[in-house]
Coordinates of N, CA and C in Angstrom, one line a residue:
X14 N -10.4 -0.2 -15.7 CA -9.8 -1.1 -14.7 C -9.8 -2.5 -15.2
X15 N -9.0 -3.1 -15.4 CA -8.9 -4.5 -15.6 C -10.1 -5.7 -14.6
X16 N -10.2 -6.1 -15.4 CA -11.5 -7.5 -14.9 C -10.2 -8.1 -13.7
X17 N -10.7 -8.5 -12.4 CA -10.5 -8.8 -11.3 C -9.8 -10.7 -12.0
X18 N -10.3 -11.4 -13.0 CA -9.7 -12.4 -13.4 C -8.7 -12.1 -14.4
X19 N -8.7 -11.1 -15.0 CA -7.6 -11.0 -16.1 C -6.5 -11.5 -16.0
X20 N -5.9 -12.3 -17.0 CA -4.8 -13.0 -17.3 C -3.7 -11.7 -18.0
X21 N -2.1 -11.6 -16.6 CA -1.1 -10.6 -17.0 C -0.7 -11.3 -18.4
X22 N -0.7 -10.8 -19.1 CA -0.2 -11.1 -20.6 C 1.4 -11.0 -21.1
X23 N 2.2 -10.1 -19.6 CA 3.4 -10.4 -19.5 C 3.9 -11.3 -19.2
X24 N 2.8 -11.9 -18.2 CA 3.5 -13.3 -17.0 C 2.0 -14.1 -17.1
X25 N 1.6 -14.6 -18.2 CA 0.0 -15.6 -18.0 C 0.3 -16.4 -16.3
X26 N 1.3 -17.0 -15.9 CA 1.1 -17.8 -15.1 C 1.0 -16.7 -13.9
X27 N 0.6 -15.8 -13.4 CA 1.0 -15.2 -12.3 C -0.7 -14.8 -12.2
X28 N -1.0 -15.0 -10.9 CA -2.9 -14.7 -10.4 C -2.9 -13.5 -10.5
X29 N -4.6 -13.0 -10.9 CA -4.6 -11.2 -10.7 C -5.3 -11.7 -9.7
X30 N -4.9 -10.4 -8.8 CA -5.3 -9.7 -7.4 C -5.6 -8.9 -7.4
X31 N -7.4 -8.6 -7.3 CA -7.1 -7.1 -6.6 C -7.1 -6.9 -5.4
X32 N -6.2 -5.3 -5.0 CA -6.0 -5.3 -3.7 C -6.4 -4.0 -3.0
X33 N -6.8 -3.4 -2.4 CA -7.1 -2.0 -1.5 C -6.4 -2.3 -0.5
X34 N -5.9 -0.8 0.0 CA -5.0 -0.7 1.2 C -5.4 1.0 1.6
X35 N -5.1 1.0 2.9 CA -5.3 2.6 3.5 C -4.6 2.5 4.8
X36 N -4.3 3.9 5.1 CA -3.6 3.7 6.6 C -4.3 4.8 7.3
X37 N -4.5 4.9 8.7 CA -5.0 5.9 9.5 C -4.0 6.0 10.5
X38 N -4.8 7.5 11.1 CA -3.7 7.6 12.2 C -4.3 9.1 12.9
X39 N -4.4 8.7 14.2 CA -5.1 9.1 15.4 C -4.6 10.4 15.8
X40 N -4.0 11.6 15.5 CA -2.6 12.1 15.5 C -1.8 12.0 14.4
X41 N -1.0 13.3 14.3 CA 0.2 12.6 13.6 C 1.4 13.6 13.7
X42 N 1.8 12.9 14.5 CA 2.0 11.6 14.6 C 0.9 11.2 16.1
X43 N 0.7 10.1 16.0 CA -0.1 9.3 16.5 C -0.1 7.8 16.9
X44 N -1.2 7.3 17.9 CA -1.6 5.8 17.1 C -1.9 5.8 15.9
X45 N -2.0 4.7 15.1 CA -2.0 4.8 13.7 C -2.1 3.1 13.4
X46 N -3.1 3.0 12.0 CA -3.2 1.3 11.5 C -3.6 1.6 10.4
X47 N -3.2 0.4 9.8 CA -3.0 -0.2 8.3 C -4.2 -1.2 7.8
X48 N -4.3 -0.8 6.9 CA -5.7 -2.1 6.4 C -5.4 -2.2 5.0
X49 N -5.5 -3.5 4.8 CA -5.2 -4.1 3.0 C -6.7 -5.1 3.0
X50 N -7.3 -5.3 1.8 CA -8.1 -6.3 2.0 C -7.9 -6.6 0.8
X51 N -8.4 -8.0 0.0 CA -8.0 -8.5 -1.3 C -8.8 -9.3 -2.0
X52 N -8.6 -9.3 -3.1 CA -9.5 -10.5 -3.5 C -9.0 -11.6 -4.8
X53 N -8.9 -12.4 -5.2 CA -8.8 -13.4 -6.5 C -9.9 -14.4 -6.4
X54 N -10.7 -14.4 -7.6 CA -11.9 -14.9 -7.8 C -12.9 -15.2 -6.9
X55 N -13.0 -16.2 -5.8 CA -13.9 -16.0 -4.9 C -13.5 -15.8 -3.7
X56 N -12.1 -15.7 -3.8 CA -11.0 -15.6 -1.9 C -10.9 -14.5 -1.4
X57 N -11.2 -14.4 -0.5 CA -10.8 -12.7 0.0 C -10.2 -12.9 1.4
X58 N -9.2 -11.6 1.4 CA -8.0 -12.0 2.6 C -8.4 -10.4 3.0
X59 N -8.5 -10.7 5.0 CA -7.9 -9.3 5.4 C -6.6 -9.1 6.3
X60 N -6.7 -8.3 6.1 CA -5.2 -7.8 7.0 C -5.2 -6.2 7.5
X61 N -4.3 -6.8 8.4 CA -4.7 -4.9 9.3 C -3.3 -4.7 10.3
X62 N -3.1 -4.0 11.3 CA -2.6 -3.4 12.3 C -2.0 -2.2 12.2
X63 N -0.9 -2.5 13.6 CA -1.0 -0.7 13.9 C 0.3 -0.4 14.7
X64 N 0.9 0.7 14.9 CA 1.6 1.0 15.5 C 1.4 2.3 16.7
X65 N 1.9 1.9 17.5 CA 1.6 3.0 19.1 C 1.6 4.5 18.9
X66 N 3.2 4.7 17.6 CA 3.2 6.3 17.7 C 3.9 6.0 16.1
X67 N 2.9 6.8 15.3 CA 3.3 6.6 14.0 C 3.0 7.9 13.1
X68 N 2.6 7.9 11.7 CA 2.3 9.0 11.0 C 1.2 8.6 9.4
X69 N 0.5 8.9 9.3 CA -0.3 8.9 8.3 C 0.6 8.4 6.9
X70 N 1.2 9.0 6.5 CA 2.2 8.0 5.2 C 2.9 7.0 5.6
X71 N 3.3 7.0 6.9 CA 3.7 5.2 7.5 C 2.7 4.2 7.3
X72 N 1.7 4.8 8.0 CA 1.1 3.7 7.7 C 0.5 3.4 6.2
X73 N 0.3 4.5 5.1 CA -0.4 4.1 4.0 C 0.8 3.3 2.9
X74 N 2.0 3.6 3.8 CA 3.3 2.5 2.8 C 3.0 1.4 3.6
X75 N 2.9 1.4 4.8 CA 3.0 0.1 5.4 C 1.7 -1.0 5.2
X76 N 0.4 -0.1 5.4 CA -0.7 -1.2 4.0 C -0.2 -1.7 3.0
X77 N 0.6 -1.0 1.8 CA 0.6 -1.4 0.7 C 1.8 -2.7 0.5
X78 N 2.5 -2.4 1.4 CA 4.3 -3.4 1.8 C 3.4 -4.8 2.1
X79 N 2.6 -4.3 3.3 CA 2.1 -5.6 4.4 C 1.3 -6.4 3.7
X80 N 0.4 -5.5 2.5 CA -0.4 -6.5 1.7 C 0.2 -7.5 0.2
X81 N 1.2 -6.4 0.1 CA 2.0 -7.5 -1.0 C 2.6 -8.4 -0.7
X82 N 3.4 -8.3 0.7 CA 4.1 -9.3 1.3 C 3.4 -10.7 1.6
X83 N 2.0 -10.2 1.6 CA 1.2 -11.6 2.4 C 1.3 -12.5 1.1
X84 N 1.3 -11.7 -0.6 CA 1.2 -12.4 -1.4 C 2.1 -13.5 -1.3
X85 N 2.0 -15.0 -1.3 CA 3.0 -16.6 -1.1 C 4.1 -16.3 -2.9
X86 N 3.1 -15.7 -3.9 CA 4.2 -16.1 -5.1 C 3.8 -14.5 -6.4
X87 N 4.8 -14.6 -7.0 CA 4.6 -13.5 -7.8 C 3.2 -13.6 -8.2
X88 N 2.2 -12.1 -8.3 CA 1.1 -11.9 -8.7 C 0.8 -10.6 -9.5
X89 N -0.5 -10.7 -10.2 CA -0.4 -9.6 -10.9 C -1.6 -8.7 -10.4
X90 N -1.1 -8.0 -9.4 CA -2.1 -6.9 -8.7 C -2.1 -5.7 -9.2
X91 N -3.3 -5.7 -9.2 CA -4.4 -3.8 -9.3 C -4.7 -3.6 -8.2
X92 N -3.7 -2.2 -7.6 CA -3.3 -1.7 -6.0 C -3.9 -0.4 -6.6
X93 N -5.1 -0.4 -5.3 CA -6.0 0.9 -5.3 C -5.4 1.4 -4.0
X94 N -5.0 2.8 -4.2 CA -5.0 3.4 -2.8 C -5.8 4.6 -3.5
X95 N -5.4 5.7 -1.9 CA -6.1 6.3 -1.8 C -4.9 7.3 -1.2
X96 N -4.3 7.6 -1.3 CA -3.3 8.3 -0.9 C -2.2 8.5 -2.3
X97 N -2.0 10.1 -1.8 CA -1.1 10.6 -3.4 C 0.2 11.0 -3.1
X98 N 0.6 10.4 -1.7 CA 1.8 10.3 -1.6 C 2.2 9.1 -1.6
X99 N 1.7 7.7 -1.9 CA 2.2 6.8 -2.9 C 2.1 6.7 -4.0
X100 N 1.4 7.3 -4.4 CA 0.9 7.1 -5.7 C 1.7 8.1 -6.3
X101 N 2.3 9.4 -6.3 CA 3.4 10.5 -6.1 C 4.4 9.4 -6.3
X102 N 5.0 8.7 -5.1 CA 6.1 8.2 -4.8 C 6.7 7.1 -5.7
X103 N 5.5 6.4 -6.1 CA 5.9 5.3 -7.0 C 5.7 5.5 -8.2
X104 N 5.2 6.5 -9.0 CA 5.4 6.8 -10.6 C 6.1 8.4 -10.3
X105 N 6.8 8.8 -9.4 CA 6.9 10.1 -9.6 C 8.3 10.6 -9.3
X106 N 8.2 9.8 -8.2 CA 9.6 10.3 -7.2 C 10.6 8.8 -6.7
X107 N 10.5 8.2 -6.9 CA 10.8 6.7 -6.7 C 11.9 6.7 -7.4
X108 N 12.3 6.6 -8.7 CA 13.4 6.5 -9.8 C 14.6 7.4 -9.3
X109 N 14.1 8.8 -8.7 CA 14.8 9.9 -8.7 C 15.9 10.1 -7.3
X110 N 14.4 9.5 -6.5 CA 15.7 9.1 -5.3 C 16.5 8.2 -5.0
X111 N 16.3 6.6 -6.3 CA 17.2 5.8 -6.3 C 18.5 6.0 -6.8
X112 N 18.5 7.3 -7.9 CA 19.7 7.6 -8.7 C 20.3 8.6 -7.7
X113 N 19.5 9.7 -7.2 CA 20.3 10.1 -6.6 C 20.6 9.6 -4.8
X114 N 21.0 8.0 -5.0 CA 21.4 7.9 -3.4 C 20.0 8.3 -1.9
X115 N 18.9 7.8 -2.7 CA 18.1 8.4 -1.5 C 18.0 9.8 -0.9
X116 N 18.1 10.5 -1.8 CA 17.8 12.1 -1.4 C 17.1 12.7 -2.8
X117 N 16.1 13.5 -2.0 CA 15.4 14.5 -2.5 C 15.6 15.5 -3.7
X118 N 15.2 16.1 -4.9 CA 15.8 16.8 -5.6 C 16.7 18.1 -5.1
X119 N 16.3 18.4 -3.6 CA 16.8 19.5 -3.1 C 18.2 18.4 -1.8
X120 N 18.3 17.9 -2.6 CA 19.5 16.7 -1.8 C 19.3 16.4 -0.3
X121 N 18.2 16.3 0.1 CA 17.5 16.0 1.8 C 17.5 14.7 1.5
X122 N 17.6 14.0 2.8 CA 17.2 12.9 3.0 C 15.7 12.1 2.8
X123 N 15.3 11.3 2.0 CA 13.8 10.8 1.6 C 13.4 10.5 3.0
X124 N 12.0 11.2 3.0 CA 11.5 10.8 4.3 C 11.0 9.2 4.6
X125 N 11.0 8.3 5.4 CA 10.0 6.6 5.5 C 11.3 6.3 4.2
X126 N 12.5 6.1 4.1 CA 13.1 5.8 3.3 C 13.2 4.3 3.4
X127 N 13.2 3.6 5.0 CA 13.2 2.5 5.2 C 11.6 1.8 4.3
X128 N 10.7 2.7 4.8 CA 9.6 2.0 4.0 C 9.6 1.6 2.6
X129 N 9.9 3.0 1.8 CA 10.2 2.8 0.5 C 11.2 2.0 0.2
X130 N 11.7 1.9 0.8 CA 12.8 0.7 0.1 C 12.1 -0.5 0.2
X131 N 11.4 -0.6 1.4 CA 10.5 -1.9 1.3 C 9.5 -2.1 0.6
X132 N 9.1 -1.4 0.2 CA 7.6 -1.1 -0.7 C 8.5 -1.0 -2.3
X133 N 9.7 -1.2 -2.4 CA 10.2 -1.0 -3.9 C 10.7 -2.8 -4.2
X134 N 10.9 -3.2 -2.7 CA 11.3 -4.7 -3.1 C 10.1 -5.6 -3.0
X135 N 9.1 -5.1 -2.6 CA 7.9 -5.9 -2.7 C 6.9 -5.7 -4.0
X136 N 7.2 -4.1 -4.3 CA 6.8 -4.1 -5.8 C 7.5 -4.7 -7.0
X137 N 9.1 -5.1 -6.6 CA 9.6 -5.8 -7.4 C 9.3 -7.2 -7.9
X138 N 8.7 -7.8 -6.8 CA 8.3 -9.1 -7.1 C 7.1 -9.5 -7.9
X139 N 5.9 -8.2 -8.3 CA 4.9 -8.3 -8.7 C 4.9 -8.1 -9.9
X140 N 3.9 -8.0 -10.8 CA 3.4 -7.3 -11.8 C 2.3 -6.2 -11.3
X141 N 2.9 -4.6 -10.9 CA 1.5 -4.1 -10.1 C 1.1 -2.8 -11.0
X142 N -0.5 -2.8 -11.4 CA -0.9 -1.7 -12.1 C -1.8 -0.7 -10.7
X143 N -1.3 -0.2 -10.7 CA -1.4 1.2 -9.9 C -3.4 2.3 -10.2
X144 N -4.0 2.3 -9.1 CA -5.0 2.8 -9.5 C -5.5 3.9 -8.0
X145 N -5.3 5.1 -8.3 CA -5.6 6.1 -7.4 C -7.3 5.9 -7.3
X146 N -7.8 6.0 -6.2 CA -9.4 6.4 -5.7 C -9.3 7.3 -4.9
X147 N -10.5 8.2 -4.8 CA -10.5 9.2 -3.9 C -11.4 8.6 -2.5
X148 N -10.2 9.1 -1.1 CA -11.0 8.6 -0.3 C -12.0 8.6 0.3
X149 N -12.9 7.9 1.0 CA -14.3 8.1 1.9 C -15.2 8.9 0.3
X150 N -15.4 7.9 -1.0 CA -15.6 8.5 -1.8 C -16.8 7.1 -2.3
X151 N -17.2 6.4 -1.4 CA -18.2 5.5 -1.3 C -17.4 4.0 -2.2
X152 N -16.2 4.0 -2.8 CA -15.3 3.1 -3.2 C -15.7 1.8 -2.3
X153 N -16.6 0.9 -2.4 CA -16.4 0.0 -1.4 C -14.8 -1.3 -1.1
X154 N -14.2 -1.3 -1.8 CA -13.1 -1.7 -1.4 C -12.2 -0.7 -0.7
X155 N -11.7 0.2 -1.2 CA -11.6 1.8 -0.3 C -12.3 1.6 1.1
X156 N -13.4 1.6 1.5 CA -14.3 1.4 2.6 C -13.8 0.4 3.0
X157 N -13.9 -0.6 2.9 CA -13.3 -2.0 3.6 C -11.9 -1.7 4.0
X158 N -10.9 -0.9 3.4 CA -10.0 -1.0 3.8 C -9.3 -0.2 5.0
X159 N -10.2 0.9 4.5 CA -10.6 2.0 5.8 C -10.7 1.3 6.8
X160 N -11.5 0.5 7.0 CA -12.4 0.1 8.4 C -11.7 -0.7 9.1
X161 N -10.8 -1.3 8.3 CA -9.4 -2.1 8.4 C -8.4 -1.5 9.2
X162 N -8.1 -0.1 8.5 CA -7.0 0.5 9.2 C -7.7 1.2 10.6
X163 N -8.6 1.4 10.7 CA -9.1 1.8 11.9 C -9.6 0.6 12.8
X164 N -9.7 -0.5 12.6 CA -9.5 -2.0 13.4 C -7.3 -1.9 13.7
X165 N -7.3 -1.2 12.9 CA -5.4 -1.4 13.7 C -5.0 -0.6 14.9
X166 N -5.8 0.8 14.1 CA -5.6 1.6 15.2 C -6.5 1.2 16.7
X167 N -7.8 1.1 16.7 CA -8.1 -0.1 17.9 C -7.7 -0.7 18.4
X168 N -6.6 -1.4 17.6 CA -6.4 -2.7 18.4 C -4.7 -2.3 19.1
X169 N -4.0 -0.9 18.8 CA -3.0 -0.6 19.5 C -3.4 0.2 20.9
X170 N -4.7 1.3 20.5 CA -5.3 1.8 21.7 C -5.4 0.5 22.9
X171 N -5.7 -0.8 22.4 CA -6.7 -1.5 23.2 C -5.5 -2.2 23.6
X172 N -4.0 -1.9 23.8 CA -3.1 -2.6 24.1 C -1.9 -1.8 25.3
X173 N -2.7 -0.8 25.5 CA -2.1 0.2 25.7 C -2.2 0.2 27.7

């Protein structure tokens, strides 16, 4: 894993970030929330929320979207998730459904296609190296971000 300061050597002027993100969800479909938490040298940012009736891969695209987006200027993030249907999605299946028009190898419609599209223009603006963790696997950034997405899902129950 790259040092949390390392300079992108594609783009020297762009900050490394690292970032964690996870989504939960009460049901699923369900309440459900998002947690990203971040860090560059000594700053750490959190972020969280949630939606009333949602799905476990909404929300773990919608951490990864919500936390790049908060980025102000191109950055060079190391995005840990914990889910392998992004991590699938963005080295795996992503290219395939752009060429073929948003459908599936079996020609279906991509499921969270709205997401993905968002999560492809927010990865466009970055430099992002991709790093799977296994979750509730004592990862304390993982952990943080857990606790995060379960502060979203709280806070939709608590609105209810």
């Amino acid at each position: 894993m790259p040092e949390p300061h390392a300079v992108d050597p594609l783009a020297p002027e762009r900050t490394a970030v690292e970032m964690w993100t996870d989504g939960a969800c009460k049901g699923n479909p369900g309440p459900g929330g998002w947690g990203a938490w971040m860090r560059t040298g000594s700053y750490e940012r959190e972020l969280f929320g949630g939606d009333p009736v949602t799905t476990n891969n909404r929300m773990e695209l919608t951490a990864v979207i919500e936390g790049l987006k908060a980025l102000n200027r191109p950055c060079a993030v190391t995005l840990h998730v914990d889910s392998t249907y992004v991590m699938n999605g963005m080295s795996r299946w992503l290219a395939g459904w752009k060429r073929n028009g948003w459908r599936t190898a079996d020609k279906k419609p991509v499921k969270n296609e709205d997401l993905w599209r968002a999560l492809d223009e927010q990865v466009a603006r970055h430099t992002v190296t991709w790093v799977w963790v296994k979750g509730h696997s004592g990862d304390p950034g993982n952990e943080r971000a857990d606790q995060l997405a379960n502060r979203g899902v709280d806070q939709v129950r608590a609105a209810r």
